[in-house]
Short mmCIF file of C-alpha atoms in Angstrom, two decimals:
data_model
loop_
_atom_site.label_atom_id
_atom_site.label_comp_id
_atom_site.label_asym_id
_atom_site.label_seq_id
_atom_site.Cartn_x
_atom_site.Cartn_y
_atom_site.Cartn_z
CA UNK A 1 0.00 0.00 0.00
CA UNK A 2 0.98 3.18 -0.54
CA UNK A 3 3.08 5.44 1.60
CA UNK A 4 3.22 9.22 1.41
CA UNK A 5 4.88 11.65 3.47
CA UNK A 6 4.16 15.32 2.28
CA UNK A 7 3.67 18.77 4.32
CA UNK A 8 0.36 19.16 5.30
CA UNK A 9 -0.65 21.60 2.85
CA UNK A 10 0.14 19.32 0.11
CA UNK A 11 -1.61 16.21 1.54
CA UNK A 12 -5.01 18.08 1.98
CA UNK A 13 -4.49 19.36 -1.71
CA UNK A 14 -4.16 15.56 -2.91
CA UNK A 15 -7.40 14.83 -0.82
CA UNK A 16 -8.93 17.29 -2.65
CA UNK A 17 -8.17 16.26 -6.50
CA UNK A 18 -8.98 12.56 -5.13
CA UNK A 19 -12.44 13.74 -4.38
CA UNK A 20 -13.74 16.01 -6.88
CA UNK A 21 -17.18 14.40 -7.91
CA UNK A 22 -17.06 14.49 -11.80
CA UNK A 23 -20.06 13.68 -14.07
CA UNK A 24 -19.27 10.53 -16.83
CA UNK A 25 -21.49 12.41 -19.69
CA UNK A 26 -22.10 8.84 -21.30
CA UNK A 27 -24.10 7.63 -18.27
CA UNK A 28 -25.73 10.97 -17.52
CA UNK A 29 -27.07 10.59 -21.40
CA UNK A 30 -27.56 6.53 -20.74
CA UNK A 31 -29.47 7.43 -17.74
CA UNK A 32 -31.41 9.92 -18.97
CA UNK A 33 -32.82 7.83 -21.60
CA UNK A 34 -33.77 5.46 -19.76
CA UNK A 35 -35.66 7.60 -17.26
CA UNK A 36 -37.34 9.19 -20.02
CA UNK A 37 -38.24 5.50 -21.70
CA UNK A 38 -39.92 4.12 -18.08
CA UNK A 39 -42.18 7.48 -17.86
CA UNK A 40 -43.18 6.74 -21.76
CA UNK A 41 -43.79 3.03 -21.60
CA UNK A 42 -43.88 2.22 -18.24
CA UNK A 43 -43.56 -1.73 -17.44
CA UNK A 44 -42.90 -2.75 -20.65
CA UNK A 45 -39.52 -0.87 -20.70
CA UNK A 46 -38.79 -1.73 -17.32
CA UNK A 47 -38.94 -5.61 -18.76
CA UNK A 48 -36.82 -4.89 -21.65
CA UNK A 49 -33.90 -3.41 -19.68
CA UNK A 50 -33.99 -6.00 -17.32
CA UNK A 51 -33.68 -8.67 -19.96
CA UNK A 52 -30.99 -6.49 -21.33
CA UNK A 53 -29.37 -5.80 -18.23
CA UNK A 54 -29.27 -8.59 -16.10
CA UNK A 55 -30.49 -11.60 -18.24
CA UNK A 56 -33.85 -12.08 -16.87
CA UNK A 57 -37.48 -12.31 -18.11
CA UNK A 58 -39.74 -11.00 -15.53
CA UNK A 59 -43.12 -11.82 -15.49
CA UNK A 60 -44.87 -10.03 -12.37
CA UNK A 61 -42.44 -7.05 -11.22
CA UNK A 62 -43.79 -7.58 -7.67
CA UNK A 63 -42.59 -10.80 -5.80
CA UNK A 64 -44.93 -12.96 -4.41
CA UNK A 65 -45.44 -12.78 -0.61
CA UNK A 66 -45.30 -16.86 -0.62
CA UNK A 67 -41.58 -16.77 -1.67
CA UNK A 68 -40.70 -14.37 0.84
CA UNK A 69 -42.04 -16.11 3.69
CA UNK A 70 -40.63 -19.84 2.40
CA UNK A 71 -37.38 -17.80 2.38
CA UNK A 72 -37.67 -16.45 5.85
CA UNK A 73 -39.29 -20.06 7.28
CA UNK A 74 -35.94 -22.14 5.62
CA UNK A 75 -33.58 -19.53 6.55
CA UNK A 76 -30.61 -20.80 8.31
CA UNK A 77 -31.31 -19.62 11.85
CA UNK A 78 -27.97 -18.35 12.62
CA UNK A 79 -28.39 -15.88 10.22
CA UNK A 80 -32.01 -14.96 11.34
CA UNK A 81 -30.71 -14.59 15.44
CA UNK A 82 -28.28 -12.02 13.40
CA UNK A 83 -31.17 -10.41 11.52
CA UNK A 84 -32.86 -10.38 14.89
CA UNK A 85 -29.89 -8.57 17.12
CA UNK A 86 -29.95 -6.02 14.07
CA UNK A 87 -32.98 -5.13 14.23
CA UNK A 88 -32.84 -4.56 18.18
CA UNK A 89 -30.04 -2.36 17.77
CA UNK A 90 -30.73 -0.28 15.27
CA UNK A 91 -34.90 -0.03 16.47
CA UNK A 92 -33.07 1.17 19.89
CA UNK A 93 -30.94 3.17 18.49
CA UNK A 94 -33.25 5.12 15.98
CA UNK A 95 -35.96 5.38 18.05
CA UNK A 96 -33.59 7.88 19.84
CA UNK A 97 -33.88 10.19 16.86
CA UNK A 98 -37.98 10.54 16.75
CA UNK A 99 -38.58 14.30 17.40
CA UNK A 100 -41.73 16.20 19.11
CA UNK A 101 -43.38 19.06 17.07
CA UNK A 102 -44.40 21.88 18.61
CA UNK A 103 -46.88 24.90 19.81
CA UNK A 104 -46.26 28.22 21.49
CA UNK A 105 -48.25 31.21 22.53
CA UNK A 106 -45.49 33.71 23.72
CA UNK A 107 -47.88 36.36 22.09
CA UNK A 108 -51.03 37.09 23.07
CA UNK A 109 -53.43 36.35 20.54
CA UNK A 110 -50.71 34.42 18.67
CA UNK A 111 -50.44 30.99 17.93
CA UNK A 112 -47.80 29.19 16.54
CA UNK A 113 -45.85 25.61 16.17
CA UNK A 114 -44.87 23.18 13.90
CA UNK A 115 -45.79 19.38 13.46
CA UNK A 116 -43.92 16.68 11.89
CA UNK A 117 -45.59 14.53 9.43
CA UNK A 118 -43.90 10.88 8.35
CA UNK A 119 -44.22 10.04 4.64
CA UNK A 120 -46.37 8.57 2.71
CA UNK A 121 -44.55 6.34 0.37
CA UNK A 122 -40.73 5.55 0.35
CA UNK A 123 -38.59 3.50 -1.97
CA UNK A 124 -35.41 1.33 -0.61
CA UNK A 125 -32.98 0.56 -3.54
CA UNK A 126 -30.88 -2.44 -2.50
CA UNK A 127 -28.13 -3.62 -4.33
CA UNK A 128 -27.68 -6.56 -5.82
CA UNK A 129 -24.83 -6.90 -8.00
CA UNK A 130 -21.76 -8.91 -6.14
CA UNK A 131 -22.75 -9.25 -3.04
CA UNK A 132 -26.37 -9.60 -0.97
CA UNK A 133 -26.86 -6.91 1.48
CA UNK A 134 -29.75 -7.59 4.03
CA UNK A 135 -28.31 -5.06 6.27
CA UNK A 136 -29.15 -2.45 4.02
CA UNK A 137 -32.72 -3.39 4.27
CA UNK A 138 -32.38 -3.85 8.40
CA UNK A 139 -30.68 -0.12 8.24
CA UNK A 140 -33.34 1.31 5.81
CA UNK A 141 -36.80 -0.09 6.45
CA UNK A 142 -35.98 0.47 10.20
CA UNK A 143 -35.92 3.79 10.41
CA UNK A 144 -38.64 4.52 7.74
CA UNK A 145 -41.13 2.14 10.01
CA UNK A 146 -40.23 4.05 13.07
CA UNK A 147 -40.93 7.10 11.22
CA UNK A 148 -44.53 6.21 10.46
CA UNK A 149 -44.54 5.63 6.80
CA UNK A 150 -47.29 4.04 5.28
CA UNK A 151 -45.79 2.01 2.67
CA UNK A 152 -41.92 0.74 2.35
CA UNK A 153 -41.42 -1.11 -0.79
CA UNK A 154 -38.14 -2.62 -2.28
CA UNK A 155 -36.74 -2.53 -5.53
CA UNK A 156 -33.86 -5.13 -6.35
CA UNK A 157 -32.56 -6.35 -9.10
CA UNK A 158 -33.52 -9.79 -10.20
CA UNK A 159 -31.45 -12.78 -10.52
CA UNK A 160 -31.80 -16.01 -12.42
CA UNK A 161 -31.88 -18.44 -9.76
CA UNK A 162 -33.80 -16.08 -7.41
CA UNK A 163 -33.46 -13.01 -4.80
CA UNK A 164 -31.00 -14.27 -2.14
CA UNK A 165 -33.12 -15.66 0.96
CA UNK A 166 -31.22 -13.69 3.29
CA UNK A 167 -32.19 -10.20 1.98
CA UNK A 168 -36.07 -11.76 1.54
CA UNK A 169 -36.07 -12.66 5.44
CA UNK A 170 -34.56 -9.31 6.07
CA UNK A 171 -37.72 -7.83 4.25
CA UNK A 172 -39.89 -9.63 5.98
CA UNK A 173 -37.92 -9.02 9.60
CA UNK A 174 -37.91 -5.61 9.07
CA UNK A 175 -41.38 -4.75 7.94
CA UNK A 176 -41.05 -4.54 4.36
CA UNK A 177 -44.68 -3.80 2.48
CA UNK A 178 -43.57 -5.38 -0.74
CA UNK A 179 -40.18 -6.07 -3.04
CA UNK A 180 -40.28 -5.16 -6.97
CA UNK A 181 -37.88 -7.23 -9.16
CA UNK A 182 -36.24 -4.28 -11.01
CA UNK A 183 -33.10 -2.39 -10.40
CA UNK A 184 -30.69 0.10 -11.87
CA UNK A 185 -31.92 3.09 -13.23
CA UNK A 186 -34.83 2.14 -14.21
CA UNK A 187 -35.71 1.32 -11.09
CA UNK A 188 -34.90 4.36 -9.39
CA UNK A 189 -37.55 6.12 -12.67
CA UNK A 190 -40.28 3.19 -11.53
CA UNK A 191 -39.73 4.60 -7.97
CA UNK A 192 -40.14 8.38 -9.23
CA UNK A 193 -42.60 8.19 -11.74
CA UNK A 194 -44.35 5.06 -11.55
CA UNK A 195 -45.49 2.17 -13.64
CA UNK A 196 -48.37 -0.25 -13.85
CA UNK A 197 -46.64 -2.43 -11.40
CA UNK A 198 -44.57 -0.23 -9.38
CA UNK A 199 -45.68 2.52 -7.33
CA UNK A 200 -44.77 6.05 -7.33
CA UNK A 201 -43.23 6.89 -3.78
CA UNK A 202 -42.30 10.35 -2.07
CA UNK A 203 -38.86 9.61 -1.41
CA UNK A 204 -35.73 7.25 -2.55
CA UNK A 205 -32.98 6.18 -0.39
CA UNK A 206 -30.61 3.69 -0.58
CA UNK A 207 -27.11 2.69 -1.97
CA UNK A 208 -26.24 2.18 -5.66
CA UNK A 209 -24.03 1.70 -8.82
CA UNK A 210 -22.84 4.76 -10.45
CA UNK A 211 -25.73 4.40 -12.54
CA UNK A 212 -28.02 4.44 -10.11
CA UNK A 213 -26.58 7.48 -8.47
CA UNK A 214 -27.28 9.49 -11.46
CA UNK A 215 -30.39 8.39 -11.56
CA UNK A 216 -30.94 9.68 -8.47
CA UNK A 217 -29.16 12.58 -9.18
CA UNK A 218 -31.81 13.28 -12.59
CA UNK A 219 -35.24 12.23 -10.59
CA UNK A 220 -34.79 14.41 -7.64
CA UNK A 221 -37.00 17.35 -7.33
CA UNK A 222 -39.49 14.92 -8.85
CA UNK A 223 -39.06 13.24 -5.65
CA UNK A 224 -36.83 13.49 -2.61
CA UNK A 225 -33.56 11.50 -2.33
CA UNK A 226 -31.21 10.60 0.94
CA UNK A 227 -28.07 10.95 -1.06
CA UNK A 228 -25.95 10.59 -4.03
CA UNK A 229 -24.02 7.78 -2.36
CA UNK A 230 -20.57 6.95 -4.08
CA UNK A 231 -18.35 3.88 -3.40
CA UNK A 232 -17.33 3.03 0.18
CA UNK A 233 -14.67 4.78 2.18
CA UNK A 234 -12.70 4.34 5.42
CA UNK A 235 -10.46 6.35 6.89
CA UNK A 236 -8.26 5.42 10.21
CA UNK A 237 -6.06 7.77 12.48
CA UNK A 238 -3.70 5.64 14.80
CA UNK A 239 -0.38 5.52 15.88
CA UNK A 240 2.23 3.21 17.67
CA UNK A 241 -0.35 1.67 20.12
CA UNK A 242 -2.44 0.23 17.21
CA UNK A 243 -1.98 -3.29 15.86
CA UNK A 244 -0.82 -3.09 12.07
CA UNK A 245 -2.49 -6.50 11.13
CA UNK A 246 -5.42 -5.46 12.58
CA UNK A 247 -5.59 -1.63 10.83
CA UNK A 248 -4.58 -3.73 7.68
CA UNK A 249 -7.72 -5.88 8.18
CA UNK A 250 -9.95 -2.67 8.52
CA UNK A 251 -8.13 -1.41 5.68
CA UNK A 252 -9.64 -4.12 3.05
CA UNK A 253 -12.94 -4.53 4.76
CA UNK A 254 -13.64 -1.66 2.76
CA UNK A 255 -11.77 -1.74 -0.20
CA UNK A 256 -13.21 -5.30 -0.82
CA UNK A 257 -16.62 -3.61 -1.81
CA UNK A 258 -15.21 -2.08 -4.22
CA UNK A 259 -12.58 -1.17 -7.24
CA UNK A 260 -12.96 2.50 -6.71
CA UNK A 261 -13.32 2.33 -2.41
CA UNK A 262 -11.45 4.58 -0.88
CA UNK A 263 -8.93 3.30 2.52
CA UNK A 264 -7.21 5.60 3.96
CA UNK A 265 -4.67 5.34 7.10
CA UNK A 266 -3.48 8.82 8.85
CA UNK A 267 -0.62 7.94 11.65
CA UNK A 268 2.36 10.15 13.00
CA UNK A 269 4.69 7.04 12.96
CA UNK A 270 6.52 5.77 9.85
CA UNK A 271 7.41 2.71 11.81
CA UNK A 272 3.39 1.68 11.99
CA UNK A 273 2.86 3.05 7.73
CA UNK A 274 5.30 0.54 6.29
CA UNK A 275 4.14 -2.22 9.33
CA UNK A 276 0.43 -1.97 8.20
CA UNK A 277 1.51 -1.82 4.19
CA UNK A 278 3.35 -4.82 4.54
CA UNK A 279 0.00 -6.58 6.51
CA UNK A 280 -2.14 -5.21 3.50
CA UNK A 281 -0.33 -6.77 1.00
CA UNK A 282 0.15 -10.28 2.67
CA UNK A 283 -3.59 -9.75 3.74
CA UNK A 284 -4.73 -9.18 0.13
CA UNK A 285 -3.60 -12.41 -1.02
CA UNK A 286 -5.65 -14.65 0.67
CA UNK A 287 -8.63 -12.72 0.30
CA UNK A 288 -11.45 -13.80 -1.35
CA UNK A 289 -12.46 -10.73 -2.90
CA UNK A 290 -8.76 -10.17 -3.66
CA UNK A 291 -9.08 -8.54 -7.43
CA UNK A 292 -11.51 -5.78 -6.17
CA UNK A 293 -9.57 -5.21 -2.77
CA UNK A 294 -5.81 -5.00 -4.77
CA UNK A 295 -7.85 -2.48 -7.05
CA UNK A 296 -8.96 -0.11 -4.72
CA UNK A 297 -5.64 0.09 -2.83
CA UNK A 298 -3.89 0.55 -5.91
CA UNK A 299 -5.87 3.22 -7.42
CA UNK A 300 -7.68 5.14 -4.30
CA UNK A 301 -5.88 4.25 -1.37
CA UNK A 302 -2.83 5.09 0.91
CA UNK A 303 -1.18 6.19 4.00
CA UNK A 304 -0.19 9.27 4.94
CA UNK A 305 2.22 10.00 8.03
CA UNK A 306 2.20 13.25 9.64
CA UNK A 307 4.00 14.98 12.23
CA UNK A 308 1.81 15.18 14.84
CA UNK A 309 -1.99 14.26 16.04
CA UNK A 310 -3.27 17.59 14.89
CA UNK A 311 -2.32 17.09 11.46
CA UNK A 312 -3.80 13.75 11.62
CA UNK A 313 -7.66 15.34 12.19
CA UNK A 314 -7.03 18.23 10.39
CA UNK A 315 -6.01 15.93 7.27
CA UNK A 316 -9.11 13.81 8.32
CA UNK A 317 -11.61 16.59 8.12
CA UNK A 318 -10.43 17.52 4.97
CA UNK A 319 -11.10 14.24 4.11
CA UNK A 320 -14.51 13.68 5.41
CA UNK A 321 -14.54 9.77 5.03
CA UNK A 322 -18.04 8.08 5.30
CA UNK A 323 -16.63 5.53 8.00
CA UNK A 324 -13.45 6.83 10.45
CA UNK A 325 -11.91 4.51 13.21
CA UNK A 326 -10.05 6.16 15.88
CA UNK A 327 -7.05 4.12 16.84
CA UNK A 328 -5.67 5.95 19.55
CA UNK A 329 -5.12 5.80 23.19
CA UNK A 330 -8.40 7.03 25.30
CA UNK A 331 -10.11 7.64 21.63
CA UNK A 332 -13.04 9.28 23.21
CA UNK A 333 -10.94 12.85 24.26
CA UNK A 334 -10.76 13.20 20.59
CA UNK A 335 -14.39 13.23 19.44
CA UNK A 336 -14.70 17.14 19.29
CA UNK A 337 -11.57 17.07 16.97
CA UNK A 338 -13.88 15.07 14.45
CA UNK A 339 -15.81 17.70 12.47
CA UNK A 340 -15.88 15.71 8.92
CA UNK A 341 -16.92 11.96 9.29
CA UNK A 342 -20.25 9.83 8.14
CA UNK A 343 -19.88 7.40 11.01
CA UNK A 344 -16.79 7.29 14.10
CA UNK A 345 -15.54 4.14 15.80
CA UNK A 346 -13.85 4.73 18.86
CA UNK A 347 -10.82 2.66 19.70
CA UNK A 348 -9.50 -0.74 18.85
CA UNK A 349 -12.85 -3.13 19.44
CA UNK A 350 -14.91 -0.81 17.32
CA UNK A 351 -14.11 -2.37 14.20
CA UNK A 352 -15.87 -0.75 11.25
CA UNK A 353 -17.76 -3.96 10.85
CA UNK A 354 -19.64 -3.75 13.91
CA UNK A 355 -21.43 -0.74 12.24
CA UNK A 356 -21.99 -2.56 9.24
CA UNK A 357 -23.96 -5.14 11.01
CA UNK A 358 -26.00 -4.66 14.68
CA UNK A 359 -24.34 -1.80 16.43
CA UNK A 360 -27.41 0.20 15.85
CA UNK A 361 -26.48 3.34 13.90
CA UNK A 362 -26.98 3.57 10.60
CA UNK A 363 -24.76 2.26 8.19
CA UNK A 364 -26.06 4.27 5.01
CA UNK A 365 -23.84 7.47 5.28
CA UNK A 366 -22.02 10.33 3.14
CA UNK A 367 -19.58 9.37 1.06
CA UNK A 368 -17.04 11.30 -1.08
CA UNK A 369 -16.46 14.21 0.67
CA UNK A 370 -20.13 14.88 1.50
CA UNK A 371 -19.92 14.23 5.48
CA UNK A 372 -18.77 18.32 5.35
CA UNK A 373 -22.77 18.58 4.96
CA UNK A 374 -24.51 15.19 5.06
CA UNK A 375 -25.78 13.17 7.92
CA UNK A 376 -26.06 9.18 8.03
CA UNK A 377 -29.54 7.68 7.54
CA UNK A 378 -32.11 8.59 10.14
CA UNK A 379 -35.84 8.63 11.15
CA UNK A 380 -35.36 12.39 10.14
CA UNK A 381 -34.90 11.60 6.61
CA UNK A 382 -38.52 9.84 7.15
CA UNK A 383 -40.53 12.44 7.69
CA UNK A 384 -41.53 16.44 6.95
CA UNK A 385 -42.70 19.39 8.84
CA UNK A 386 -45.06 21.55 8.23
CA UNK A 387 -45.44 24.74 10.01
CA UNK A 388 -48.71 26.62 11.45
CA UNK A 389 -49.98 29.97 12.42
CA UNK A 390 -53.43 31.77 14.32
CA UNK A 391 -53.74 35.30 14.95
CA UNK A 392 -56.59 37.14 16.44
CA UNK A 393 -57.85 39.90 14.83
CA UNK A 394 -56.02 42.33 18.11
CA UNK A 395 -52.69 40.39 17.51
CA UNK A 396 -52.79 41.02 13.48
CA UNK A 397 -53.61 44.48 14.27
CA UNK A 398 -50.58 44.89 16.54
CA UNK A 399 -48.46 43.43 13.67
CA UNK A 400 -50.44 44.90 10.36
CA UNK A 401 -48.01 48.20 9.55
CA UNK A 402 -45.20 46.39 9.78
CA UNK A 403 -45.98 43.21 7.46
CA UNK A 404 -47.69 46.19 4.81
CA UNK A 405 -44.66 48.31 5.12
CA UNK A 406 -41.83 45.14 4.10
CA UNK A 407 -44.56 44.42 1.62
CA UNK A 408 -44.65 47.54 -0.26
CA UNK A 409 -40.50 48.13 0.39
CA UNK A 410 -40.74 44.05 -2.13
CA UNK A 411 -43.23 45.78 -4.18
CA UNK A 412 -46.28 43.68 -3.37
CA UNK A 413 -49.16 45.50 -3.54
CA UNK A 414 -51.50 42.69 -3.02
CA UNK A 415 -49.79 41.26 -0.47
CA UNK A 416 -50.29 44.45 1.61
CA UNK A 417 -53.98 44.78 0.62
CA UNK A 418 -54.82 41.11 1.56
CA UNK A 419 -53.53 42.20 5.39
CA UNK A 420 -55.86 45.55 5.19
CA UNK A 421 -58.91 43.59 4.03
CA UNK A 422 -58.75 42.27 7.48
CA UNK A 423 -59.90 45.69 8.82
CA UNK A 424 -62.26 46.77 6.47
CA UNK A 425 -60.00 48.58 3.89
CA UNK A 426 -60.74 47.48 0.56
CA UNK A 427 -59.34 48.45 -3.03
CA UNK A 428 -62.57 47.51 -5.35
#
């Protein structure tokens, strides 16, 4: 893996080339056609793309609540006990988040407040390219249902010999109203816009392919989105007290995702950088997943030694990774140096997995940079509010010159006339 030692200055300007999000102009047109080919023919091109896609003739869109039960009922109960502690963590964990509206009357005559409202409908993409992932489901459908949305659906793509059992029980564990056989972009347009068999919903989350992420990117405003979530990251600070073969392991939990996954070690010794390079390499070998984890430490990741802890989190920040391990002595004093980070895991037994799996919080987080302004997936992302106002006629009164006055300064007539209707003055 690779080692670089450079001043400060010109590490965070190598962060900063390595994460400029850049458009492919081929998929945004590939994309866009296809979005604009579901909203024309509806099911029928959803079943042409995913015979052209993934190799599959699809019959009914929407999976047959029989199959997802015999999965769940024949599922290997290890894995279900799993599925089971997941869901108790994150339900205990998310149920944290759920907010109160409310109401005040500081005024007299005045009332105002604010109520939340969950959603309606919401969409959960899951992934299904080369590897299952029922914790996405757990980590999405949790949070929605604690929410209070009506209706959770699924789209995934299909495969030949079936939807893996695992991610069918995890639909059925976590609530799941019903699973559509589609994915890719075309999905993400059924979930926008709608088709005979798959309904419109108010918002999408979930993680994707590029081409799903730019489908997200093109459908939202026609409906809300979590994120545009890119490939996974992980970032580590640590130093001498850290075990290399264990940072190492870390390392390639994330980069076997991926080709384009992003590790990333920050440490202040040189002694620990070539320790843990040497453990990454050896490590790589006898991974299964070994051509996707050699790629994305050859093309996106490295380790960068410092002079100090400072630069560490300051080179961190600039970073903003989507998953960042502390692996430092007493880890927790340096939480309030952490401004830039999807998801933290304090000291050597929080291995990232752990927040993959049952720890509780979410695992769906902002990637590429985007933890400078995004949150991880939450009950917030579930619901709306909507704000309310009373006035007596004494308390508009009170208020009326100054609301006609700011409307006149905007040049809004009407605006200021609608307020002196109130008290008989009229322009007819």
């Amino acid at each position: 893996m690779k080692i670089v030692q450079e001043n400060l200055a010109e590490l965070e300007k190598m962060v900063q080339m390595k994460t400029r999000q850049l458009n492919d102009p081929k998929v945004v047109a590939s994309v866009s056609e296809i979005i604009n080919n579901v909203i024309e023919n509806g099911d029928q091109a959803l079943k042409d793309y995913e015979k052209k896609f993934d190799n599959v003739d699809i019959d009914n869109f929407k999976l047959d609540q029989k199959v997802i039960d015999e999965a769940y009922d024949n599922l290997d109960e290890d894995v279900k006990n799993a599925l089971f502690l997941a869901k108790k963590n994150i339900t205990s964990f998310h149920k944290k988040e759920l907010e109160d509206g409310f109401m005040d009357s500081e005024q007299k005559g005045v009332l105002r407040g604010q109520k939340l409202v969950p959603l309606e409908k919401v969409g959960l993409y899951v992934p299904g390219g080369t590897a299952a992932y029922p914790s996405t489901i757990m980590m999405s459908a949790l949070p929605a249902k604690i929410a209070g949305v009506d209706q959770v659906v699924i789209v995934t793509p299909p495969q030949k010999d079936g939807i893996n059992p695992a991610v069918l029980a995890a639909a059925k564990i976590a609530g799941v109203d019903a699973i559509y056989q589609v994915g890719g972009a075309q999905a993400i347009a059924a979930l926008a816009y709608g088709t005979e068999s798959v309904p419109r919903v108010d918002k999408i989350v979930g993680p994707g392919n590029i081409f799903v992420a730019t489908a997200k990117k093109q459908v939202f405003g026609q409906v809300a989105i979590d994120m545009v979530a890119g490939p996974s990251e992980i970032g580590i600070i640590a130093d001498d007290s850290a075990d290399p073969r264990q940072l190492a392991a870390d390392l390639l939990s994330q980069a076997e995702h991926d080709k384009l996954a992003r590790p990333i070690l920050v440490t202040d010794s040189l002694k620990l950088a070539k320790a843990v390079s040497e453990n990454v390499d050896s490590q790589l070998k006898v991974l299964p997943r070994e051509e996707i984890a050699t790629a994305s430490v050859n093309n996106k990741g490295f380790i960068a030694v410092v002079e100090k802890i400072d630069d560490m989190f300051t080179l961190m920040n600039t970073v903003a990774p989507e998953h960042l391990e502390i692996q430092l002595e007493d880890p927790t004093q340096y939480l309030n140096q952490i401004r830039n980070a999807g998801s933290v895991f304090l000291g050597k037994y929080a291995s990232e997995p752990l927040g993959d799996y049952v720890a509780g919080p979410n695992h769906i987080l902002p990637t590429g940079g985007t933890a400078r302004f995004s949150s991880p997936l939450g009950v917030y992302d579930f619901v709306k509010r909507t704000s309310f106002i009373q006035y007596t006629k004494p308390a508009l009164e009170k208020e009326a010159k100054s609301i006609t006055t700011l409307a006149r300064v905007e040049g809004l007539e009407g605006h200021a006339r609608a307020i002196e209707s109130r008290f008989g003055k009229y322009y007819d």
